[in-house]
């Protein structure tokens, strides 16, 4: 296989580190994970550009900088149990798996989940569990989580996800009144029934579709 480590280092230096991500664990994880394995056929030339790329099912692999930014917001630690909603290509889960103890990742499209599972297996990343389903309901049997990272934008922070945070746990989620236009929120569980919220600015993610997200036709979920 072609050695792309130089391109990967360049991506991390220029698009991630110089733009303000300084957490060494994130930078090191992004230098390790071969992003070229996670892009769709036909896009092999572009894995180290700073942009989202199309994947199957009309979805996207997120821009490297935003992956790093969300992981930094989630303040991941070595012993953490992390839930990701929106596996997509599997790239962000792979990066997080190099930092924490275990990553649980849920994807609503079975084909994407299966492809990601195969990629993790081929790379020997054995601390990632993949499930097909509606991630707005979380993963109750693996809760509580130290961090939950949602890679799609919903109308609000799903209650199920807030309730599956450990006390001190962080939920990072794009939230907005329109399915494609959101603010990046960090919700921290400060006590048994108390939460604090911080706003990290405007973003554009694909919609979070599910029981506590948007319905398939794009208007607000009841
Ligand atoms: N983290 C991904 C990566 O590194 O490639 C990018 C994810 S993409 C921006 C968002 C993903 O969220 C899509 O694959 C979409 O199918 C998925 N998604 C949307 N709503 C979901 C839900 N309720 N449960 C699980 N996955 C969902």
JSON list of C-alpha atoms and ligand atoms in Angstrom, two decimals:
[
{"chain": "A", "resi": 1, "resn": "UNK", "atom": "CA", "xyz": [0.00, 0.00, 0.00]},
{"chain": "A", "resi": 2, "resn": "UNK", "atom": "CA", "xyz": [1.18, 3.55, -0.79]},
{"chain": "A", "resi": 3, "resn": "UNK", "atom": "CA", "xyz": [2.74, 5.31, 2.22]},
{"chain": "A", "resi": 4, "resn": "UNK", "atom": "CA", "xyz": [0.58, 8.36, 2.81]},
{"chain": "A", "resi": 5, "resn": "UNK", "atom": "CA", "xyz": [1.98, 9.22, 6.23]},
{"chain": "A", "resi": 6, "resn": "UNK", "atom": "CA", "xyz": [3.57, 12.39, 4.87]},
{"chain": "A", "resi": 7, "resn": "UNK", "atom": "CA", "xyz": [0.24, 13.62, 3.49]},
{"chain": "A", "resi": 8, "resn": "UNK", "atom": "CA", "xyz": [-1.40, 12.73, 6.79]},
{"chain": "A", "resi": 9, "resn": "UNK", "atom": "CA", "xyz": [1.19, 14.68, 8.82]},
{"chain": "A", "resi": 10, "resn": "UNK", "atom": "CA", "xyz": [0.69, 17.66, 6.51]},
{"chain": "A", "resi": 11, "resn": "UNK", "atom": "CA", "xyz": [-3.11, 17.49, 6.98]},
{"chain": "A", "resi": 12, "resn": "UNK", "atom": "CA", "xyz": [-2.69, 17.41, 10.77]},
{"chain": "A", "resi": 13, "resn": "UNK", "atom": "CA", "xyz": [-0.15, 20.26, 10.79]},
{"chain": "A", "resi": 14, "resn": "UNK", "atom": "CA", "xyz": [-1.93, 22.60, 8.38]},
{"chain": "A", "resi": 15, "resn": "UNK", "atom": "CA", "xyz": [-5.63, 21.87, 8.76]},
{"chain": "A", "resi": 16, "resn": "UNK", "atom": "CA", "xyz": [-5.83, 20.81, 12.40]},
{"chain": "A", "resi": 17, "resn": "UNK", "atom": "CA", "xyz": [-2.91, 21.96, 14.56]},
{"chain": "A", "resi": 18, "resn": "UNK", "atom": "CA", "xyz": [-2.42, 25.41, 12.98]},
{"chain": "A", "resi": 19, "resn": "UNK", "atom": "CA", "xyz": [-6.15, 26.05, 13.26]},
{"chain": "A", "resi": 20, "resn": "UNK", "atom": "CA", "xyz": [-6.03, 25.72, 17.03]},
{"chain": "A", "resi": 21, "resn": "UNK", "atom": "CA", "xyz": [-6.34, 22.06, 18.00]},
{"chain": "A", "resi": 22, "resn": "UNK", "atom": "CA", "xyz": [-3.49, 21.43, 20.44]},
{"chain": "A", "resi": 23, "resn": "UNK", "atom": "CA", "xyz": [-4.53, 18.23, 22.27]},
{"chain": "A", "resi": 24, "resn": "UNK", "atom": "CA", "xyz": [-1.57, 15.91, 21.59]},
{"chain": "A", "resi": 25, "resn": "UNK", "atom": "CA", "xyz": [-3.71, 12.77, 21.81]},
{"chain": "A", "resi": 26, "resn": "UNK", "atom": "CA", "xyz": [-5.99, 14.00, 19.02]},
{"chain": "A", "resi": 27, "resn": "UNK", "atom": "CA", "xyz": [-3.12, 15.07, 16.78]},
{"chain": "A", "resi": 28, "resn": "UNK", "atom": "CA", "xyz": [-1.32, 11.74, 17.34]},
{"chain": "A", "resi": 29, "resn": "UNK", "atom": "CA", "xyz": [-4.50, 9.73, 16.66]},
{"chain": "A", "resi": 30, "resn": "UNK", "atom": "CA", "xyz": [-5.08, 11.64, 13.41]},
{"chain": "A", "resi": 31, "resn": "UNK", "atom": "CA", "xyz": [-1.48, 10.98, 12.35]},
{"chain": "A", "resi": 32, "resn": "UNK", "atom": "CA", "xyz": [-2.12, 7.25, 12.88]},
{"chain": "A", "resi": 33, "resn": "UNK", "atom": "CA", "xyz": [-5.53, 6.60, 11.31]},
{"chain": "A", "resi": 34, "resn": "UNK", "atom": "CA", "xyz": [-5.29, 6.09, 7.52]},
{"chain": "A", "resi": 35, "resn": "UNK", "atom": "CA", "xyz": [-8.10, 8.37, 6.31]},
{"chain": "A", "resi": 36, "resn": "UNK", "atom": "CA", "xyz": [-7.70, 7.02, 2.76]},
{"chain": "A", "resi": 37, "resn": "UNK", "atom": "CA", "xyz": [-9.27, 3.75, 3.95]},
{"chain": "A", "resi": 38, "resn": "UNK", "atom": "CA", "xyz": [-12.49, 5.60, 4.89]},
{"chain": "A", "resi": 39, "resn": "UNK", "atom": "CA", "xyz": [-13.22, 7.54, 1.67]},
{"chain": "A", "resi": 40, "resn": "UNK", "atom": "CA", "xyz": [-15.48, 6.24, -1.10]},
{"chain": "A", "resi": 41, "resn": "UNK", "atom": "CA", "xyz": [-14.07, 4.75, -4.33]},
{"chain": "A", "resi": 42, "resn": "UNK", "atom": "CA", "xyz": [-13.16, 7.60, -6.69]},
{"chain": "A", "resi": 43, "resn": "UNK", "atom": "CA", "xyz": [-12.08, 9.95, -3.90]},
{"chain": "A", "resi": 44, "resn": "UNK", "atom": "CA", "xyz": [-8.74, 8.29, -3.07]},
{"chain": "A", "resi": 45, "resn": "UNK", "atom": "CA", "xyz": [-6.89, 11.42, -4.20]},
{"chain": "A", "resi": 46, "resn": "UNK", "atom": "CA", "xyz": [-8.62, 13.64, -1.67]},
{"chain": "A", "resi": 47, "resn": "UNK", "atom": "CA", "xyz": [-8.51, 12.05, 1.80]},
{"chain": "A", "resi": 48, "resn": "UNK", "atom": "CA", "xyz": [-6.11, 14.64, 3.16]},
{"chain": "A", "resi": 49, "resn": "UNK", "atom": "CA", "xyz": [-7.87, 17.75, 1.83]},
{"chain": "A", "resi": 50, "resn": "UNK", "atom": "CA", "xyz": [-9.70, 19.86, 4.41]},
{"chain": "A", "resi": 51, "resn": "UNK", "atom": "CA", "xyz": [-13.27, 19.20, 3.43]},
{"chain": "A", "resi": 52, "resn": "UNK", "atom": "CA", "xyz": [-16.14, 16.75, 3.86]},
{"chain": "A", "resi": 53, "resn": "UNK", "atom": "CA", "xyz": [-16.40, 14.07, 1.14]},
{"chain": "A", "resi": 54, "resn": "UNK", "atom": "CA", "xyz": [-19.40, 12.11, -0.09]},
{"chain": "A", "resi": 55, "resn": "UNK", "atom": "CA", "xyz": [-19.86, 8.50, 1.05]},
{"chain": "A", "resi": 56, "resn": "UNK", "atom": "CA", "xyz": [-22.62, 5.97, 0.28]},
{"chain": "A", "resi": 57, "resn": "UNK", "atom": "CA", "xyz": [-26.31, 6.61, 1.09]},
{"chain": "A", "resi": 58, "resn": "UNK", "atom": "CA", "xyz": [-25.95, 10.36, 0.31]},
{"chain": "A", "resi": 59, "resn": "UNK", "atom": "CA", "xyz": [-23.97, 10.91, 3.54]},
{"chain": "A", "resi": 60, "resn": "UNK", "atom": "CA", "xyz": [-20.54, 12.46, 4.20]},
{"chain": "A", "resi": 61, "resn": "UNK", "atom": "CA", "xyz": [-17.25, 11.81, 5.94]},
{"chain": "A", "resi": 62, "resn": "UNK", "atom": "CA", "xyz": [-16.78, 14.99, 7.99]},
{"chain": "A", "resi": 63, "resn": "UNK", "atom": "CA", "xyz": [-14.02, 17.55, 7.41]},
{"chain": "A", "resi": 64, "resn": "UNK", "atom": "CA", "xyz": [-10.86, 16.60, 9.39]},
{"chain": "A", "resi": 65, "resn": "UNK", "atom": "CA", "xyz": [-10.83, 19.89, 11.30]},
{"chain": "A", "resi": 66, "resn": "UNK", "atom": "CA", "xyz": [-14.43, 19.49, 12.50]},
{"chain": "A", "resi": 67, "resn": "UNK", "atom": "CA", "xyz": [-13.73, 15.90, 13.58]},
{"chain": "A", "resi": 68, "resn": "UNK", "atom": "CA", "xyz": [-10.80, 17.17, 15.66]},
{"chain": "A", "resi": 69, "resn": "UNK", "atom": "CA", "xyz": [-12.81, 20.11, 17.00]},
{"chain": "A", "resi": 70, "resn": "UNK", "atom": "CA", "xyz": [-15.71, 17.93, 18.17]},
{"chain": "A", "resi": 71, "resn": "UNK", "atom": "CA", "xyz": [-13.34, 15.46, 19.79]},
{"chain": "A", "resi": 72, "resn": "UNK", "atom": "CA", "xyz": [-11.59, 18.31, 21.59]},
{"chain": "A", "resi": 73, "resn": "UNK", "atom": "CA", "xyz": [-14.96, 19.64, 22.79]},
{"chain": "A", "resi": 74, "resn": "UNK", "atom": "CA", "xyz": [-15.75, 16.17, 24.15]},
{"chain": "A", "resi": 75, "resn": "UNK", "atom": "CA", "xyz": [-12.57, 16.27, 26.32]},
{"chain": "A", "resi": 76, "resn": "UNK", "atom": "CA", "xyz": [-11.79, 12.60, 25.86]},
{"chain": "A", "resi": 77, "resn": "UNK", "atom": "CA", "xyz": [-9.61, 10.76, 28.36]},
{"chain": "A", "resi": 78, "resn": "UNK", "atom": "CA", "xyz": [-7.79, 7.42, 28.13]},
{"chain": "A", "resi": 79, "resn": "UNK", "atom": "CA", "xyz": [-10.27, 5.45, 30.25]},
{"chain": "A", "resi": 80, "resn": "UNK", "atom": "CA", "xyz": [-13.42, 6.88, 28.65]},
{"chain": "A", "resi": 81, "resn": "UNK", "atom": "CA", "xyz": [-16.42, 5.00, 27.26]},
{"chain": "A", "resi": 82, "resn": "UNK", "atom": "CA", "xyz": [-17.68, 6.98, 24.27]},
{"chain": "A", "resi": 83, "resn": "UNK", "atom": "CA", "xyz": [-20.84, 6.80, 22.19]},
{"chain": "A", "resi": 84, "resn": "UNK", "atom": "CA", "xyz": [-20.83, 8.15, 18.65]},
{"chain": "A", "resi": 85, "resn": "UNK", "atom": "CA", "xyz": [-24.14, 8.69, 16.82]},
{"chain": "A", "resi": 86, "resn": "UNK", "atom": "CA", "xyz": [-23.62, 8.63, 13.04]},
{"chain": "A", "resi": 87, "resn": "UNK", "atom": "CA", "xyz": [-20.82, 6.18, 12.20]},
{"chain": "A", "resi": 88, "resn": "UNK", "atom": "CA", "xyz": [-20.81, 7.22, 8.53]},
{"chain": "A", "resi": 89, "resn": "UNK", "atom": "CA", "xyz": [-17.46, 6.08, 7.10]},
{"chain": "A", "resi": 90, "resn": "UNK", "atom": "CA", "xyz": [-16.15, 5.12, 10.54]},
{"chain": "A", "resi": 91, "resn": "UNK", "atom": "CA", "xyz": [-13.29, 7.65, 10.43]},
{"chain": "A", "resi": 92, "resn": "UNK", "atom": "CA", "xyz": [-14.19, 9.68, 13.55]},
{"chain": "A", "resi": 93, "resn": "UNK", "atom": "CA", "xyz": [-14.86, 6.49, 15.55]},
{"chain": "A", "resi": 94, "resn": "UNK", "atom": "CA", "xyz": [-11.46, 5.18, 14.45]},
{"chain": "A", "resi": 95, "resn": "UNK", "atom": "CA", "xyz": [-9.73, 8.39, 15.60]},
{"chain": "A", "resi": 96, "resn": "UNK", "atom": "CA", "xyz": [-11.54, 8.33, 18.96]},
{"chain": "A", "resi": 97, "resn": "UNK", "atom": "CA", "xyz": [-10.69, 4.66, 19.44]},
{"chain": "A", "resi": 98, "resn": "UNK", "atom": "CA", "xyz": [-6.98, 5.57, 19.47]},
{"chain": "A", "resi": 99, "resn": "UNK", "atom": "CA", "xyz": [-7.62, 7.91, 22.44]},
{"chain": "A", "resi": 100, "resn": "UNK", "atom": "CA", "xyz": [-10.19, 6.22, 24.71]},
{"chain": "A", "resi": 101, "resn": "UNK", "atom": "CA", "xyz": [-10.93, 2.77, 26.14]},
{"chain": "A", "resi": 102, "resn": "UNK", "atom": "CA", "xyz": [-14.01, 1.87, 24.10]},
{"chain": "A", "resi": 103, "resn": "UNK", "atom": "CA", "xyz": [-16.12, 3.46, 21.36]},
{"chain": "A", "resi": 104, "resn": "UNK", "atom": "CA", "xyz": [-19.74, 2.47, 20.69]},
{"chain": "A", "resi": 105, "resn": "UNK", "atom": "CA", "xyz": [-20.94, 3.80, 17.35]},
{"chain": "A", "resi": 106, "resn": "UNK", "atom": "CA", "xyz": [-24.45, 3.67, 15.88]},
{"chain": "A", "resi": 107, "resn": "UNK", "atom": "CA", "xyz": [-25.43, 4.23, 12.25]},
{"chain": "A", "resi": 108, "resn": "UNK", "atom": "CA", "xyz": [-28.97, 4.18, 10.83]},
{"chain": "A", "resi": 109, "resn": "UNK", "atom": "CA", "xyz": [-27.85, 2.84, 7.42]},
{"chain": "A", "resi": 110, "resn": "UNK", "atom": "CA", "xyz": [-26.96, -0.85, 7.73]},
{"chain": "A", "resi": 111, "resn": "UNK", "atom": "CA", "xyz": [-24.63, -0.76, 4.70]},
{"chain": "A", "resi": 112, "resn": "UNK", "atom": "CA", "xyz": [-22.52, 2.06, 6.16]},
{"chain": "A", "resi": 113, "resn": "UNK", "atom": "CA", "xyz": [-22.37, 0.31, 9.54]},
{"chain": "A", "resi": 114, "resn": "UNK", "atom": "CA", "xyz": [-21.22, -2.93, 7.94]},
{"chain": "A", "resi": 115, "resn": "UNK", "atom": "CA", "xyz": [-18.55, -1.24, 5.80]},
{"chain": "A", "resi": 116, "resn": "UNK", "atom": "CA", "xyz": [-17.23, 0.60, 8.86]},
{"chain": "A", "resi": 117, "resn": "UNK", "atom": "CA", "xyz": [-17.17, -2.64, 10.86]},
{"chain": "A", "resi": 118, "resn": "UNK", "atom": "CA", "xyz": [-15.06, -4.31, 8.14]},
{"chain": "A", "resi": 119, "resn": "UNK", "atom": "CA", "xyz": [-12.64, -1.36, 8.09]},
{"chain": "A", "resi": 120, "resn": "UNK", "atom": "CA", "xyz": [-12.14, -1.52, 11.86]},
{"chain": "A", "resi": 121, "resn": "UNK", "atom": "CA", "xyz": [-11.50, -5.25, 11.63]},
{"chain": "A", "resi": 122, "resn": "UNK", "atom": "CA", "xyz": [-8.98, -4.86, 8.81]},
{"chain": "A", "resi": 123, "resn": "UNK", "atom": "CA", "xyz": [-7.14, -2.15, 10.76]},
{"chain": "A", "resi": 124, "resn": "UNK", "atom": "CA", "xyz": [-7.16, -4.24, 13.96]},
{"chain": "A", "resi": 125, "resn": "UNK", "atom": "CA", "xyz": [-9.10, -1.58, 15.88]},
{"chain": "A", "resi": 126, "resn": "UNK", "atom": "CA", "xyz": [-10.78, -3.98, 18.31]},
{"chain": "A", "resi": 127, "resn": "UNK", "atom": "CA", "xyz": [-12.17, -1.50, 20.85]},
{"chain": "A", "resi": 128, "resn": "UNK", "atom": "CA", "xyz": [-15.01, -0.26, 18.62]},
{"chain": "A", "resi": 129, "resn": "UNK", "atom": "CA", "xyz": [-18.53, -1.71, 18.64]},
{"chain": "A", "resi": 130, "resn": "UNK", "atom": "CA", "xyz": [-20.84, -0.92, 15.74]},
{"chain": "A", "resi": 131, "resn": "UNK", "atom": "CA", "xyz": [-24.63, -1.19, 15.74]},
{"chain": "A", "resi": 132, "resn": "UNK", "atom": "CA", "xyz": [-27.28, -0.36, 13.14]},
{"chain": "A", "resi": 133, "resn": "UNK", "atom": "CA", "xyz": [-30.19, 1.66, 14.55]},
{"chain": "A", "resi": 134, "resn": "UNK", "atom": "CA", "xyz": [-31.61, 4.98, 15.64]},
{"chain": "A", "resi": 135, "resn": "UNK", "atom": "CA", "xyz": [-28.86, 6.66, 17.64]},
{"chain": "A", "resi": 136, "resn": "UNK", "atom": "CA", "xyz": [-31.21, 9.34, 19.01]},
{"chain": "A", "resi": 137, "resn": "UNK", "atom": "CA", "xyz": [-32.26, 6.63, 21.49]},
{"chain": "A", "resi": 138, "resn": "UNK", "atom": "CA", "xyz": [-28.64, 6.04, 22.49]},
{"chain": "A", "resi": 139, "resn": "UNK", "atom": "CA", "xyz": [-27.20, 2.67, 23.47]},
{"chain": "A", "resi": 140, "resn": "UNK", "atom": "CA", "xyz": [-28.83, 2.01, 26.87]},
{"chain": "A", "resi": 141, "resn": "UNK", "atom": "CA", "xyz": [-27.11, -1.31, 27.60]},
{"chain": "A", "resi": 142, "resn": "UNK", "atom": "CA", "xyz": [-23.63, 0.28, 27.34]},
{"chain": "A", "resi": 143, "resn": "UNK", "atom": "CA", "xyz": [-24.52, 3.51, 29.26]},
{"chain": "A", "resi": 144, "resn": "UNK", "atom": "CA", "xyz": [-23.42, 5.59, 31.11]},
{"chain": "A", "resi": 145, "resn": "UNK", "atom": "CA", "xyz": [-20.95, 7.30, 28.78]},
{"chain": "A", "resi": 146, "resn": "UNK", "atom": "CA", "xyz": [-18.18, 9.77, 29.58]},
{"chain": "A", "resi": 147, "resn": "UNK", "atom": "CA", "xyz": [-18.82, 11.43, 26.23]},
{"chain": "A", "resi": 148, "resn": "UNK", "atom": "CA", "xyz": [-21.36, 11.27, 23.40]},
{"chain": "A", "resi": 149, "resn": "UNK", "atom": "CA", "xyz": [-20.50, 12.76, 20.01]},
{"chain": "A", "resi": 150, "resn": "UNK", "atom": "CA", "xyz": [-23.33, 13.21, 17.52]},
{"chain": "A", "resi": 151, "resn": "UNK", "atom": "CA", "xyz": [-22.19, 13.63, 13.91]},
{"chain": "A", "resi": 152, "resn": "UNK", "atom": "CA", "xyz": [-25.57, 14.77, 12.50]},
{"chain": "A", "resi": 153, "resn": "UNK", "atom": "CA", "xyz": [-27.73, 17.80, 13.28]},
{"chain": "A", "resi": 154, "resn": "UNK", "atom": "CA", "xyz": [-30.99, 17.50, 15.23]},
{"chain": "A", "resi": 155, "resn": "UNK", "atom": "CA", "xyz": [-33.76, 19.88, 16.36]},
{"chain": "A", "resi": 156, "resn": "UNK", "atom": "CA", "xyz": [-32.54, 19.53, 19.96]},
{"chain": "A", "resi": 157, "resn": "UNK", "atom": "CA", "xyz": [-30.31, 17.46, 22.22]},
{"chain": "A", "resi": 158, "resn": "UNK", "atom": "CA", "xyz": [-32.19, 14.12, 22.58]},
{"chain": "A", "resi": 159, "resn": "UNK", "atom": "CA", "xyz": [-33.25, 13.45, 26.19]},
{"chain": "A", "resi": 160, "resn": "UNK", "atom": "CA", "xyz": [-32.20, 9.81, 25.88]},
{"chain": "A", "resi": 161, "resn": "UNK", "atom": "CA", "xyz": [-28.65, 10.89, 25.11]},
{"chain": "A", "resi": 162, "resn": "UNK", "atom": "CA", "xyz": [-28.53, 13.40, 27.98]},
{"chain": "A", "resi": 163, "resn": "UNK", "atom": "CA", "xyz": [-29.78, 10.70, 30.35]},
{"chain": "A", "resi": 164, "resn": "UNK", "atom": "CA", "xyz": [-27.11, 8.24, 29.16]},
{"chain": "A", "resi": 165, "resn": "UNK", "atom": "CA", "xyz": [-24.28, 10.60, 30.19]},
{"chain": "A", "resi": 166, "resn": "UNK", "atom": "CA", "xyz": [-22.39, 9.86, 33.37]},
{"chain": "A", "resi": 167, "resn": "UNK", "atom": "CA", "xyz": [-22.28, 12.77, 35.82]},
{"chain": "A", "resi": 168, "resn": "UNK", "atom": "CA", "xyz": [-19.49, 14.97, 34.42]},
{"chain": "A", "resi": 169, "resn": "UNK", "atom": "CA", "xyz": [-20.13, 13.49, 30.95]},
{"chain": "A", "resi": 170, "resn": "UNK", "atom": "CA", "xyz": [-20.18, 15.63, 27.81]},
{"chain": "A", "resi": 171, "resn": "UNK", "atom": "CA", "xyz": [-22.62, 15.52, 24.87]},
{"chain": "A", "resi": 172, "resn": "UNK", "atom": "CA", "xyz": [-21.43, 17.27, 21.69]},
{"chain": "A", "resi": 173, "resn": "UNK", "atom": "CA", "xyz": [-24.21, 17.79, 19.13]},
{"chain": "A", "resi": 174, "resn": "UNK", "atom": "CA", "xyz": [-25.15, 20.10, 16.25]},
{"chain": "A", "resi": 175, "resn": "UNK", "atom": "CA", "xyz": [-28.61, 21.56, 17.00]},
{"chain": "A", "resi": 176, "resn": "UNK", "atom": "CA", "xyz": [-30.80, 23.87, 14.92]},
{"chain": "A", "resi": 177, "resn": "UNK", "atom": "CA", "xyz": [-34.31, 24.79, 13.79]},
{"chain": "A", "resi": 178, "resn": "UNK", "atom": "CA", "xyz": [-33.43, 23.79, 10.20]},
{"chain": "A", "resi": 179, "resn": "UNK", "atom": "CA", "xyz": [-32.26, 20.25, 9.29]},
{"chain": "A", "resi": 180, "resn": "UNK", "atom": "CA", "xyz": [-29.08, 21.54, 7.54]},
{"chain": "A", "resi": 181, "resn": "UNK", "atom": "CA", "xyz": [-28.13, 24.58, 9.64]},
{"chain": "A", "resi": 182, "resn": "UNK", "atom": "CA", "xyz": [-27.02, 24.17, 13.24]},
{"chain": "A", "resi": 183, "resn": "UNK", "atom": "CA", "xyz": [-25.06, 25.48, 16.24]},
{"chain": "A", "resi": 184, "resn": "UNK", "atom": "CA", "xyz": [-22.55, 23.14, 17.81]},
{"chain": "A", "resi": 185, "resn": "UNK", "atom": "CA", "xyz": [-23.61, 22.58, 21.43]},
{"chain": "A", "resi": 186, "resn": "UNK", "atom": "CA", "xyz": [-21.82, 20.97, 24.33]},
{"chain": "A", "resi": 187, "resn": "UNK", "atom": "CA", "xyz": [-24.14, 19.73, 27.07]},
{"chain": "A", "resi": 188, "resn": "UNK", "atom": "CA", "xyz": [-22.41, 18.67, 30.30]},
{"chain": "A", "resi": 189, "resn": "UNK", "atom": "CA", "xyz": [-24.21, 16.61, 32.93]},
{"chain": "A", "resi": 190, "resn": "UNK", "atom": "CA", "xyz": [-23.37, 18.47, 36.13]},
{"chain": "A", "resi": 191, "resn": "UNK", "atom": "CA", "xyz": [-25.52, 16.38, 38.52]},
{"chain": "A", "resi": 192, "resn": "UNK", "atom": "CA", "xyz": [-28.21, 13.68, 38.61]},
{"chain": "A", "resi": 193, "resn": "UNK", "atom": "CA", "xyz": [-30.75, 16.00, 36.96]},
{"chain": "A", "resi": 194, "resn": "UNK", "atom": "CA", "xyz": [-28.72, 19.10, 36.07]},
{"chain": "A", "resi": 195, "resn": "UNK", "atom": "CA", "xyz": [-27.01, 20.04, 32.83]},
{"chain": "A", "resi": 196, "resn": "UNK", "atom": "CA", "xyz": [-25.01, 23.03, 31.58]},
{"chain": "A", "resi": 197, "resn": "UNK", "atom": "CA", "xyz": [-24.84, 24.12, 27.95]},
{"chain": "A", "resi": 198, "resn": "UNK", "atom": "CA", "xyz": [-22.19, 25.91, 25.84]},
{"chain": "A", "resi": 199, "resn": "UNK", "atom": "CA", "xyz": [-22.51, 27.11, 22.22]},
{"chain": "A", "resi": 200, "resn": "UNK", "atom": "CA", "xyz": [-19.49, 26.68, 19.93]},
{"chain": "A", "resi": 201, "resn": "UNK", "atom": "CA", "xyz": [-20.85, 28.42, 16.83]},
{"chain": "A", "resi": 202, "resn": "UNK", "atom": "CA", "xyz": [-22.48, 27.69, 13.48]},
{"chain": "A", "resi": 203, "resn": "UNK", "atom": "CA", "xyz": [-21.98, 24.42, 11.57]},
{"chain": "A", "resi": 204, "resn": "UNK", "atom": "CA", "xyz": [-23.64, 22.46, 8.72]},
{"chain": "A", "resi": 205, "resn": "UNK", "atom": "CA", "xyz": [-24.18, 18.75, 9.21]},
{"chain": "A", "resi": 206, "resn": "UNK", "atom": "CA", "xyz": [-26.45, 16.23, 7.51]},
{"chain": "A", "resi": 207, "resn": "UNK", "atom": "CA", "xyz": [-29.73, 15.82, 9.45]},
{"chain": "A", "resi": 208, "resn": "UNK", "atom": "CA", "xyz": [-30.08, 13.57, 12.48]},
{"chain": "A", "resi": 209, "resn": "UNK", "atom": "CA", "xyz": [-33.03, 11.40, 11.50]},
{"chain": "A", "resi": 210, "resn": "UNK", "atom": "CA", "xyz": [-34.85, 9.44, 14.16]},
{"chain": "A", "resi": 211, "resn": "UNK", "atom": "CA", "xyz": [-37.36, 9.30, 16.98]},
{"chain": "A", "resi": 212, "resn": "UNK", "atom": "CA", "xyz": [-35.72, 12.22, 18.85]},
{"chain": "A", "resi": 213, "resn": "UNK", "atom": "CA", "xyz": [-34.40, 13.88, 15.68]},
{"chain": "A", "resi": 214, "resn": "UNK", "atom": "CA", "xyz": [-35.95, 14.88, 12.33]},
{"chain": "A", "resi": 215, "resn": "UNK", "atom": "CA", "xyz": [-38.39, 12.67, 10.45]},
{"chain": "A", "resi": 216, "resn": "UNK", "atom": "CA", "xyz": [-37.25, 11.45, 7.00]},
{"chain": "A", "resi": 217, "resn": "UNK", "atom": "CA", "xyz": [-39.23, 14.20, 5.19]},
{"chain": "A", "resi": 218, "resn": "UNK", "atom": "CA", "xyz": [-37.26, 16.98, 6.90]},
{"chain": "A", "resi": 219, "resn": "UNK", "atom": "CA", "xyz": [-39.77, 18.72, 9.19]},
{"chain": "A", "resi": 220, "resn": "UNK", "atom": "CA", "xyz": [-39.71, 18.76, 12.98]},
{"chain": "A", "resi": 221, "resn": "UNK", "atom": "CA", "xyz": [-40.22, 15.49, 14.87]},
{"chain": "A", "resi": 222, "resn": "UNK", "atom": "CA", "xyz": [-43.17, 15.34, 17.22]},
{"chain": "B", "resi": 1, "resn": "LIG", "atom": "N1", "xyz": [-18.68, 10.37, 11.78]},
{"chain": "B", "resi": 1, "resn": "LIG", "atom": "C1", "xyz": [-18.78, 10.11, 10.37]},
{"chain": "B", "resi": 1, "resn": "LIG", "atom": "C2", "xyz": [-17.45, 9.88, 9.72]},
{"chain": "B", "resi": 1, "resn": "LIG", "atom": "O1", "xyz": [-16.42, 10.03, 10.37]},
{"chain": "B", "resi": 1, "resn": "LIG", "atom": "O2", "xyz": [-17.47, 9.50, 8.54]},
{"chain": "B", "resi": 1, "resn": "LIG", "atom": "C3", "xyz": [-19.55, 11.16, 9.64]},
{"chain": "B", "resi": 1, "resn": "LIG", "atom": "C4", "xyz": [-20.98, 11.01, 9.83]},
{"chain": "B", "resi": 1, "resn": "LIG", "atom": "S1", "xyz": [-22.07, 11.77, 8.70]},
{"chain": "B", "resi": 1, "resn": "LIG", "atom": "C5", "xyz": [-21.68, 13.46, 8.80]},
{"chain": "B", "resi": 1, "resn": "LIG", "atom": "C6", "xyz": [-23.55, 11.60, 9.68]},
{"chain": "B", "resi": 1, "resn": "LIG", "atom": "C7", "xyz": [-24.07, 10.20, 9.76]},
{"chain": "B", "resi": 1, "resn": "LIG", "atom": "O3", "xyz": [-25.15, 10.19, 10.71]},
{"chain": "B", "resi": 1, "resn": "LIG", "atom": "C8", "xyz": [-24.65, 9.68, 8.48]},
{"chain": "B", "resi": 1, "resn": "LIG", "atom": "O4", "xyz": [-23.99, 8.50, 8.10]},
{"chain": "B", "resi": 1, "resn": "LIG", "atom": "C9", "xyz": [-26.13, 9.41, 8.80]},
{"chain": "B", "resi": 1, "resn": "LIG", "atom": "O5", "xyz": [-26.67, 8.28, 8.13]},
{"chain": "B", "resi": 1, "resn": "LIG", "atom": "C10", "xyz": [-26.07, 9.20, 10.29]},
{"chain": "B", "resi": 1, "resn": "LIG", "atom": "N2", "xyz": [-27.32, 9.39, 11.03]},
{"chain": "B", "resi": 1, "resn": "LIG", "atom": "C11", "xyz": [-28.28, 10.33, 10.87]},
{"chain": "B", "resi": 1, "resn": "LIG", "atom": "N3", "xyz": [-29.26, 10.15, 11.78]},
{"chain": "B", "resi": 1, "resn": "LIG", "atom": "C12", "xyz": [-28.90, 9.08, 12.54]},
{"chain": "B", "resi": 1, "resn": "LIG", "atom": "C13", "xyz": [-29.49, 8.39, 13.65]},
{"chain": "B", "resi": 1, "resn": "LIG", "atom": "N4", "xyz": [-30.65, 8.77, 14.19]},
{"chain": "B", "resi": 1, "resn": "LIG", "atom": "N5", "xyz": [-28.85, 7.33, 14.16]},
{"chain": "B", "resi": 1, "resn": "LIG", "atom": "C14", "xyz": [-27.68, 6.91, 13.64]},
{"chain": "B", "resi": 1, "resn": "LIG", "atom": "N6", "xyz": [-27.07, 7.51, 12.60]},
{"chain": "B", "resi": 1, "resn": "LIG", "atom": "C15", "xyz": [-27.68, 8.58, 12.05]}
]
